Structure formats: structure tokens, C-alpha cells
mmCIF file of C-alpha atoms and ligand atoms in Angstrom:
data_model
loop_
_atom_site.group_PDB
_atom_site.id
_atom_site.type_symbol
_atom_site.label_atom_id
_atom_site.label_comp_id
_atom_site.label_asym_id
_atom_site.label_seq_id
_atom_site.Cartn_x
_atom_site.Cartn_y
_atom_site.Cartn_z
ATOM 1 C CA MET A 1 46.245 -3.093 -48.859
ATOM 2 C CA PHE A 2 43.099 -1.453 -48.183
ATOM 3 C CA SER A 3 39.345 -2.551 -49.417
ATOM 4 C CA PHE A 4 35.949 -1.718 -50.408
ATOM 5 C CA ARG A 5 32.255 -4.088 -51.215
ATOM 6 C CA MET A 6 28.134 -3.678 -52.070
ATOM 7 C CA THR A 7 26.887 -2.363 -55.181
ATOM 8 C CA ASN A 8 26.149 1.159 -54.955
ATOM 9 C CA GLY A 9 27.582 1.225 -51.828
ATOM 10 C CA GLY A 10 29.480 4.204 -52.206
ATOM 11 C CA LYS A 11 33.272 2.286 -53.128
ATOM 12 C CA SER A 12 34.371 4.339 -55.516
ATOM 13 C CA THR A 13 33.698 7.686 -54.249
ATOM 14 C CA LEU A 14 35.872 6.782 -51.491
ATOM 15 C CA SER A 15 38.114 4.863 -52.872
ATOM 16 C CA ARG A 16 38.471 8.014 -54.710
ATOM 17 C CA SER A 17 38.685 10.526 -52.286
ATOM 18 C CA LEU A 18 40.620 8.319 -50.240
ATOM 19 C CA HIS A 19 43.465 8.017 -53.381
ATOM 20 C CA GLN A 20 43.634 11.769 -53.488
ATOM 21 C CA GLN A 21 44.157 11.939 -49.858
ATOM 22 C CA ILE A 22 47.036 9.169 -49.558
ATOM 23 C CA PRO A 23 50.160 9.731 -51.125
ATOM 24 C CA ASN A 24 52.021 6.679 -53.206
ATOM 25 C CA SER A 25 48.986 4.868 -53.518
ATOM 26 C CA CYS A 26 46.180 3.766 -55.511
ATOM 27 C CA ILE A 27 43.496 2.440 -56.663
ATOM 28 C CA ILE A 28 41.808 -1.675 -58.716
ATOM 29 C CA ALA A 29 38.514 -1.755 -59.391
ATOM 30 C CA GLN A 30 36.828 -4.444 -60.261
ATOM 31 C CA ASP A 31 34.227 -3.727 -62.065
ATOM 32 C CA SER A 32 37.132 -3.382 -64.763
ATOM 33 C CA TYR A 33 37.754 -7.282 -64.936
ATOM 34 C CA PHE A 34 34.075 -7.780 -65.962
ATOM 35 C CA LYS A 35 34.048 -10.406 -68.718
ATOM 36 C CA ASP A 36 32.746 -9.662 -72.429
ATOM 37 C CA ASP A 37 28.452 -10.026 -72.182
ATOM 38 C CA SER A 38 28.939 -13.373 -75.009
ATOM 39 C CA ALA A 39 30.993 -15.138 -71.710
ATOM 40 C CA VAL A 40 28.357 -14.651 -69.318
ATOM 41 C CA PRO A 41 25.534 -17.383 -68.840
ATOM 42 C CA GLU A 42 21.834 -16.308 -68.104
ATOM 43 C CA ASP A 43 19.746 -18.045 -65.455
ATOM 44 C CA SER A 44 16.404 -19.473 -65.464
ATOM 45 C CA ASN A 45 14.617 -16.700 -65.591
ATOM 46 C CA GLY A 46 16.559 -15.075 -68.704
ATOM 47 C CA PHE A 47 19.267 -13.052 -66.081
ATOM 48 C CA LYS A 48 22.325 -12.301 -66.997
ATOM 49 C CA GLN A 49 24.683 -14.198 -63.740
ATOM 50 C CA TYR A 50 26.583 -11.145 -63.275
ATOM 51 C CA ASP A 51 26.810 -11.149 -59.674
ATOM 52 C CA ILE A 52 28.780 -13.812 -59.304
ATOM 53 C CA LEU A 53 32.952 -14.314 -59.218
ATOM 54 C CA ASP A 54 32.756 -16.752 -62.717
ATOM 55 C CA ALA A 55 31.071 -13.491 -64.920
ATOM 56 C CA LEU A 56 34.742 -11.753 -63.606
ATOM 57 C CA HIS A 57 38.412 -12.293 -65.092
ATOM 58 C CA MET A 58 39.337 -12.518 -61.538
ATOM 59 C CA ASP A 59 42.793 -14.375 -62.845
ATOM 60 C CA THR A 60 43.287 -10.487 -64.214
ATOM 61 C CA MET A 61 42.667 -8.784 -61.596
ATOM 62 C CA MET A 62 45.360 -10.823 -59.536
ATOM 63 C CA SER A 63 48.001 -10.238 -61.404
ATOM 64 C CA ASP A 64 48.127 -7.015 -61.939
ATOM 65 C CA VAL A 65 47.682 -7.081 -58.050
ATOM 66 C CA ASP A 66 50.488 -8.799 -58.038
ATOM 67 C CA SER A 67 52.532 -6.500 -60.238
ATOM 68 C CA TRP A 68 52.154 -4.148 -58.305
ATOM 69 C CA ARG A 69 52.997 -5.679 -54.952
ATOM 70 C CA ARG A 70 56.165 -6.743 -57.309
ATOM 71 C CA ASP A 71 56.872 -2.790 -57.900
ATOM 72 C CA PRO A 72 55.129 -0.382 -56.637
ATOM 73 C CA GLU A 73 56.944 2.248 -57.269
ATOM 74 C CA THR A 74 57.146 0.491 -61.313
ATOM 75 C CA PHE A 75 53.068 0.193 -61.107
ATOM 76 C CA LEU A 76 53.126 4.146 -59.964
ATOM 77 C CA ARG A 77 54.823 5.265 -62.914
ATOM 78 C CA GLN A 78 52.770 3.100 -65.683
ATOM 79 C CA ARG A 79 49.591 5.008 -64.203
ATOM 80 C CA GLY A 80 51.923 8.584 -64.239
ATOM 81 C CA LEU A 81 50.555 8.793 -60.948
ATOM 82 C CA GLY A 82 54.634 9.356 -58.893
ATOM 83 C CA PRO A 83 55.679 8.112 -56.663
ATOM 84 C CA GLU A 84 56.112 10.789 -54.471
ATOM 85 C CA ARG A 85 58.989 11.310 -51.436
ATOM 86 C CA THR A 86 56.851 11.709 -48.451
ATOM 87 C CA THR A 87 60.091 10.534 -45.904
ATOM 88 C CA PRO A 88 63.359 11.559 -46.527
ATOM 89 C CA SER A 89 64.307 7.363 -46.735
ATOM 90 C CA ALA A 90 62.848 5.523 -49.779
ATOM 91 C CA ASP A 91 63.436 2.418 -47.986
ATOM 92 C CA ARG A 92 60.580 4.073 -45.361
ATOM 93 C CA GLU A 93 57.904 4.920 -48.597
ATOM 94 C CA VAL A 94 54.844 2.918 -47.973
ATOM 95 C CA PHE A 95 52.764 2.651 -50.838
ATOM 96 C CA VAL A 96 49.278 2.020 -50.508
ATOM 97 C CA LEU A 97 46.861 -0.330 -52.785
ATOM 98 C CA ILE A 98 43.512 0.378 -52.455
ATOM 99 C CA VAL A 99 41.427 -2.452 -54.107
ATOM 100 C CA GLU A 100 37.444 -1.676 -54.415
ATOM 101 C CA GLY A 101 34.868 -3.910 -55.221
ATOM 102 C CA PHE A 102 31.676 -5.436 -54.929
ATOM 103 C CA LEU A 103 33.024 -9.708 -54.598
ATOM 104 C CA ILE A 104 36.638 -8.941 -53.553
ATOM 105 C CA PHE A 105 36.108 -10.799 -50.174
ATOM 106 C CA ASN A 106 34.324 -13.433 -51.670
ATOM 107 C CA TYR A 107 38.507 -14.673 -54.195
ATOM 108 C CA ARG A 108 40.202 -16.274 -51.470
ATOM 109 C CA PRO A 109 43.388 -15.650 -53.135
ATOM 110 C CA LEU A 110 42.998 -12.031 -53.199
ATOM 111 C CA ASN A 111 41.285 -11.936 -49.797
ATOM 112 C CA GLU A 112 44.280 -13.357 -47.535
ATOM 113 C CA LEU A 113 46.543 -9.370 -49.183
ATOM 114 C CA PHE A 114 44.585 -7.529 -47.849
ATOM 115 C CA ASP A 115 45.999 -5.210 -44.089
ATOM 116 C CA LYS A 116 42.441 -3.687 -44.058
ATOM 117 C CA ARG A 117 39.102 -4.323 -45.691
ATOM 118 C CA TYR A 118 35.866 -1.953 -45.057
ATOM 119 C CA PHE A 119 32.187 -3.377 -46.028
ATOM 120 C CA ILE A 120 30.154 -0.637 -46.869
ATOM 121 C CA GLN A 121 26.358 -1.367 -46.157
ATOM 122 C CA ILE A 122 22.964 -0.121 -47.180
ATOM 123 C CA PRO A 123 19.451 -0.364 -46.884
ATOM 124 C CA TYR A 124 17.632 -2.639 -50.071
ATOM 125 C CA ASP A 125 15.356 0.610 -50.729
ATOM 126 C CA VAL A 126 18.821 2.713 -50.393
ATOM 127 C CA CYS A 127 20.581 0.441 -52.951
ATOM 128 C CA LYS A 128 17.492 0.235 -55.167
ATOM 129 C CA ARG A 129 17.297 3.529 -55.709
ATOM 130 C CA ARG A 130 21.122 4.622 -55.986
ATOM 131 C CA ARG A 131 20.877 1.091 -58.387
ATOM 132 C CA SER A 132 18.271 2.805 -60.576
ATOM 133 C CA SER A 133 19.993 6.115 -61.820
ATOM 134 C CA ARG A 134 23.393 3.997 -62.444
ATOM 135 C CA VAL A 135 23.688 2.882 -66.183
ATOM 136 C CA TYR A 136 26.106 -0.423 -66.880
ATOM 137 C CA THR A 137 26.522 -1.684 -69.985
ATOM 138 C CA PRO A 138 24.375 -3.557 -70.462
ATOM 139 C CA PRO A 139 22.142 -1.645 -68.610
ATOM 140 C CA ASP A 140 20.422 -3.542 -65.811
ATOM 141 C CA PRO A 141 16.802 -4.995 -67.353
ATOM 142 C CA PRO A 142 13.375 -4.670 -65.327
ATOM 143 C CA GLY A 143 13.808 -6.660 -62.420
ATOM 144 C CA TYR A 144 17.299 -6.988 -62.134
ATOM 145 C CA PHE A 145 17.489 -5.721 -58.914
ATOM 146 C CA GLU A 146 14.606 -7.757 -57.273
ATOM 147 C CA GLY A 147 15.243 -10.958 -59.578
ATOM 148 C CA HIS A 148 19.401 -10.952 -59.735
ATOM 149 C CA VAL A 149 21.499 -8.690 -57.674
ATOM 150 C CA TRP A 150 19.719 -8.519 -54.338
ATOM 151 C CA PRO A 151 19.813 -11.685 -53.486
ATOM 152 C CA MET A 152 22.725 -12.422 -55.142
ATOM 153 C CA TYR A 153 24.422 -9.206 -52.267
ATOM 154 C CA LEU A 154 22.463 -11.490 -50.151
ATOM 155 C CA LYS A 155 24.425 -15.022 -50.412
ATOM 156 C CA ASN A 156 27.454 -13.667 -51.309
ATOM 157 C CA ARG A 157 27.590 -11.485 -48.392
ATOM 158 C CA GLN A 158 26.249 -14.590 -46.549
ATOM 159 C CA GLU A 159 29.395 -16.882 -47.860
ATOM 160 C CA MET A 160 31.708 -14.250 -46.876
ATOM 161 C CA GLU A 161 30.949 -13.862 -43.193
ATOM 162 C CA SER A 162 31.148 -17.354 -43.664
ATOM 163 C CA ILE A 163 34.789 -17.238 -44.483
ATOM 164 C CA VAL A 164 36.036 -13.284 -43.454
ATOM 165 C CA SER A 165 36.807 -11.726 -39.851
ATOM 166 C CA GLY A 166 37.950 -8.657 -38.976
ATOM 167 C CA ILE A 167 35.840 -6.743 -42.211
ATOM 168 C CA VAL A 168 35.271 -2.559 -40.246
ATOM 169 C CA PHE A 169 31.086 -2.351 -41.440
ATOM 170 C CA LEU A 170 30.407 1.080 -42.479
ATOM 171 C CA ASP A 171 27.110 3.149 -42.660
ATOM 172 C CA GLY A 172 27.174 4.395 -46.530
ATOM 173 C CA LEU A 173 23.902 6.737 -45.033
ATOM 174 C CA LYS A 174 26.815 8.997 -43.572
ATOM 175 C CA PRO A 175 27.680 11.149 -45.606
ATOM 176 C CA LYS A 176 30.336 11.329 -47.963
ATOM 177 C CA GLU A 177 32.681 13.790 -45.736
ATOM 178 C CA GLU A 178 32.528 11.796 -42.855
ATOM 179 C CA LEU A 179 33.096 8.196 -44.143
ATOM 180 C CA LEU A 180 36.193 9.357 -45.865
ATOM 181 C CA ALA A 181 37.375 10.892 -42.450
ATOM 182 C CA ALA A 182 36.909 8.042 -40.369
ATOM 183 C CA VAL A 183 38.132 6.118 -43.047
ATOM 184 C CA CYS A 184 41.471 8.473 -43.577
ATOM 185 C CA LYS A 185 42.263 8.364 -40.108
ATOM 186 C CA ASP A 186 41.721 4.503 -39.258
ATOM 187 C CA VAL A 187 44.000 3.975 -42.886
ATOM 188 C CA CYS A 188 46.749 6.365 -40.815
ATOM 189 C CA GLN A 189 46.966 4.588 -38.480
ATOM 190 C CA GLU A 190 47.532 1.573 -40.094
ATOM 191 C CA ILE A 191 50.153 2.855 -42.413
ATOM 192 C CA GLU A 192 52.186 4.099 -39.477
ATOM 193 C CA ARG A 193 52.068 0.936 -37.705
ATOM 194 C CA LEU A 194 53.685 -0.929 -40.903
ATOM 195 C CA ARG A 195 55.754 1.807 -41.099
ATOM 196 C CA GLU A 196 56.938 0.831 -37.741
ATOM 197 C CA LYS A 197 56.853 -2.640 -38.552
ATOM 198 C CA ASP A 198 59.357 -2.475 -41.408
HETATM 199 N N1 ADP B 1 27.787 9.094 -48.641
HETATM 200 C C1 ADP B 1 27.172 8.905 -49.419
HETATM 201 N N2 ADP B 1 26.188 8.917 -48.805
HETATM 202 C C2 ADP B 1 24.979 9.423 -50.371
HETATM 203 N N3 ADP B 1 24.925 8.732 -51.606
HETATM 204 C C3 ADP B 1 26.190 8.381 -51.701
HETATM 205 C C4 ADP B 1 27.503 8.084 -50.654
HETATM 206 N N4 ADP B 1 28.399 7.618 -51.694
HETATM 207 C C5 ADP B 1 27.763 7.911 -52.701
HETATM 208 N N5 ADP B 1 26.854 7.825 -52.782
HETATM 209 C C6 ADP B 1 26.170 7.930 -54.488
HETATM 210 O O1 ADP B 1 25.859 6.535 -54.651
HETATM 211 C C7 ADP B 1 26.252 6.177 -56.076
HETATM 212 C C8 ADP B 1 27.174 5.231 -55.986
HETATM 213 O O2 ADP B 1 28.226 5.657 -56.153
HETATM 214 P P1 ADP B 1 29.322 4.733 -56.239
HETATM 215 O O3 ADP B 1 30.684 5.082 -55.667
HETATM 216 O O4 ADP B 1 29.307 4.670 -57.521
HETATM 217 O O5 ADP B 1 29.282 3.597 -55.283
HETATM 218 P P2 ADP B 1 29.680 1.682 -55.711
HETATM 219 O O6 ADP B 1 31.020 2.150 -56.485
HETATM 220 O O7 ADP B 1 29.840 1.546 -53.755
HETATM 221 O O8 ADP B 1 28.665 1.349 -56.594
HETATM 222 C C9 ADP B 1 26.394 7.614 -56.538
HETATM 223 O O9 ADP B 1 25.336 8.537 -57.239
HETATM 224 C C10 ADP B 1 26.804 8.366 -55.854
HETATM 225 O O10 ADP B 1 27.204 9.812 -55.278
HETATM 226 N N1 NMN B 2 30.841 -4.868 -67.253
HETATM 227 C C1 NMN B 2 29.813 -4.214 -66.457
HETATM 228 O O1 NMN B 2 30.338 -3.320 -65.737
HETATM 229 C C2 NMN B 2 28.736 -4.340 -65.735
HETATM 230 C C3 NMN B 2 27.561 -4.890 -66.475
HETATM 231 C C4 NMN B 2 26.497 -5.578 -66.399
HETATM 232 C C5 NMN B 2 26.575 -4.993 -64.512
HETATM 233 N N2 NMN B 2 26.550 -4.847 -63.910
HETATM 234 C C6 NMN B 2 26.387 -4.567 -62.315
HETATM 235 O O2 NMN B 2 28.136 -4.602 -61.402
HETATM 236 C C7 NMN B 2 28.449 -4.453 -60.182
HETATM 237 C C8 NMN B 2 29.095 -4.369 -59.436
HETATM 238 O O3 NMN B 2 29.552 -3.019 -59.783
HETATM 239 P P1 NMN B 2 29.112 -1.900 -58.926
HETATM 240 O O4 NMN B 2 29.400 -2.138 -57.392
HETATM 241 O O5 NMN B 2 29.781 -0.230 -59.150
HETATM 242 O O6 NMN B 2 28.184 -1.423 -58.889
HETATM 243 C C9 NMN B 2 26.886 -5.079 -60.709
HETATM 244 O O7 NMN B 2 26.262 -5.521 -58.613
HETATM 245 C C10 NMN B 2 26.896 -6.243 -61.054
HETATM 246 O O8 NMN B 2 25.525 -6.770 -62.163
HETATM 247 C C11 NMN B 2 28.592 -4.283 -63.655
#
């Protein structure tokens, strides 16, 4: 299992490219597990508290991850994805789950499952610019980036650094192709290591 994080760092872009390059891989994206707007509380400034774990159905996300772990082949089939045979022996097939999200390392039950952790980081101004061209549901209200998203990013990142080690930090300013090549190489080496271990 491999993972990525930070809003607008390029997680979805990299995860989709990686999935195309790696046989028997699939993606679980944390964005798919946001609670309904009515269940997300506001802070004293009227900003909806979307950038916290409580805004997400982490139990549902975890149960999807667990069903992949129990039977990755069925999980792939249910999503119309394979499986593909890449080795003569079906027993030695490696299945890869790419988990992408902006708050995945802060959720301990999920964090402890990863074989590799990647964190794509970009500076404040680039993050703000990329985010301003995205439309979320609901859309970011004026001042949301400065008033909620970035302060919560700093808080969540600090918490993450106090509980998680072994994260590979990637520079999200690098071209998409360069990021893909670096991660692909690293992941393929890890897959070989896991295959030999089995
Ligand atoms: N390496 C990169 N260089 C420049 N722009 C990028 C890069 N990766 C992604 N982007 C752009 O940044 C925006 C957010 O990318 P996305 O993959 O959706 O981020 P995330 O999933 O981390 O929120 C998109 O417009 C995407 O095209
Ligand atoms: N339902 C939704 O998908 C939804 C709603 C409001 C905000 N968001 C934003 O999504 C961000 C995380 O997603 P990205 O990592 O794709 O940017 C969070 O910073 C959060 O503020 C998502």
C-alpha cells in the first residue's frame, strides 16, 4: 500500500498516472469520503470545518481498505479492473493499493498499513493559486484558504510529523513526469522487495 497527501499538491494527478503504470493497482481516494455538508460544523468565523478527520467517513474508507486487503482480486473485479497476470505463478502476483488523501497519515489505523508514504509539498502561494482554480462542492467561500485550509494544513502537518516517520517528501513544483518517474522507480523496487519476501 502506498500513499500521498497535501491539498492541490498533485496527489490525484500522480496517483492516476501511477495506477496506469502499475499492473493490478487501484486507487482509494480520501475525497470520496467527505460527510454531507449538513454534518460538517462551522468555526467561530463561519468557516465549515472540512479540513479535519471528523469531516470524513474514515470508518467507511477503512472498511474499503480492509476489503481490498482481504481479497484484492475481487476488489479489482468489482471495479472492472483486471486482474492482470504478470508472473507465471498466480501466487506471486503483487496487488497494489494506492491511497491518496490530504489527511491519511493522521489517521493511525490507516497510517500503520502503508509500505511507502509520500508527501507532495508545495509552498503557500502555489497552493493558493492551484486551489483557486478548483471548484469543490460546496465551493470555497472568500477567505477560506487563509482562514481555514492553510492553518489546518500547518496544524495537521505538525501532528503528522510528531507521529509518523519514514515519509518520502516530494517537491510538487517539479514537472508531473519527473515526479511520476521518481515514484514509479521507488514503488517498483518496493514491489520487487515484497515479491522476494513472500
Ligand atoms: N507537478 C505539477 N506541476 C504543476 N501543476 C500540477 C502538478 N501536479 C498537479 N498539478 C495541477 O495542480 C492542480 C491540483 O492537482 P491534483 O492532482 O488534483 O491535486 P490534489 O489531488 O493533490 O488536490 C491541477 O490543476 C493539476 O493539473
Ligand atoms: N465534499 C468535498 O469533496 C469537499 C467539500 C469541501 C471542501 N473540500 C476540500 O477538499 C480538500 C481536500 O481535497 P484535495 O486534497 O483534493 O484538495 C480539503 O482541503 C477540503 O477543504 C472538499
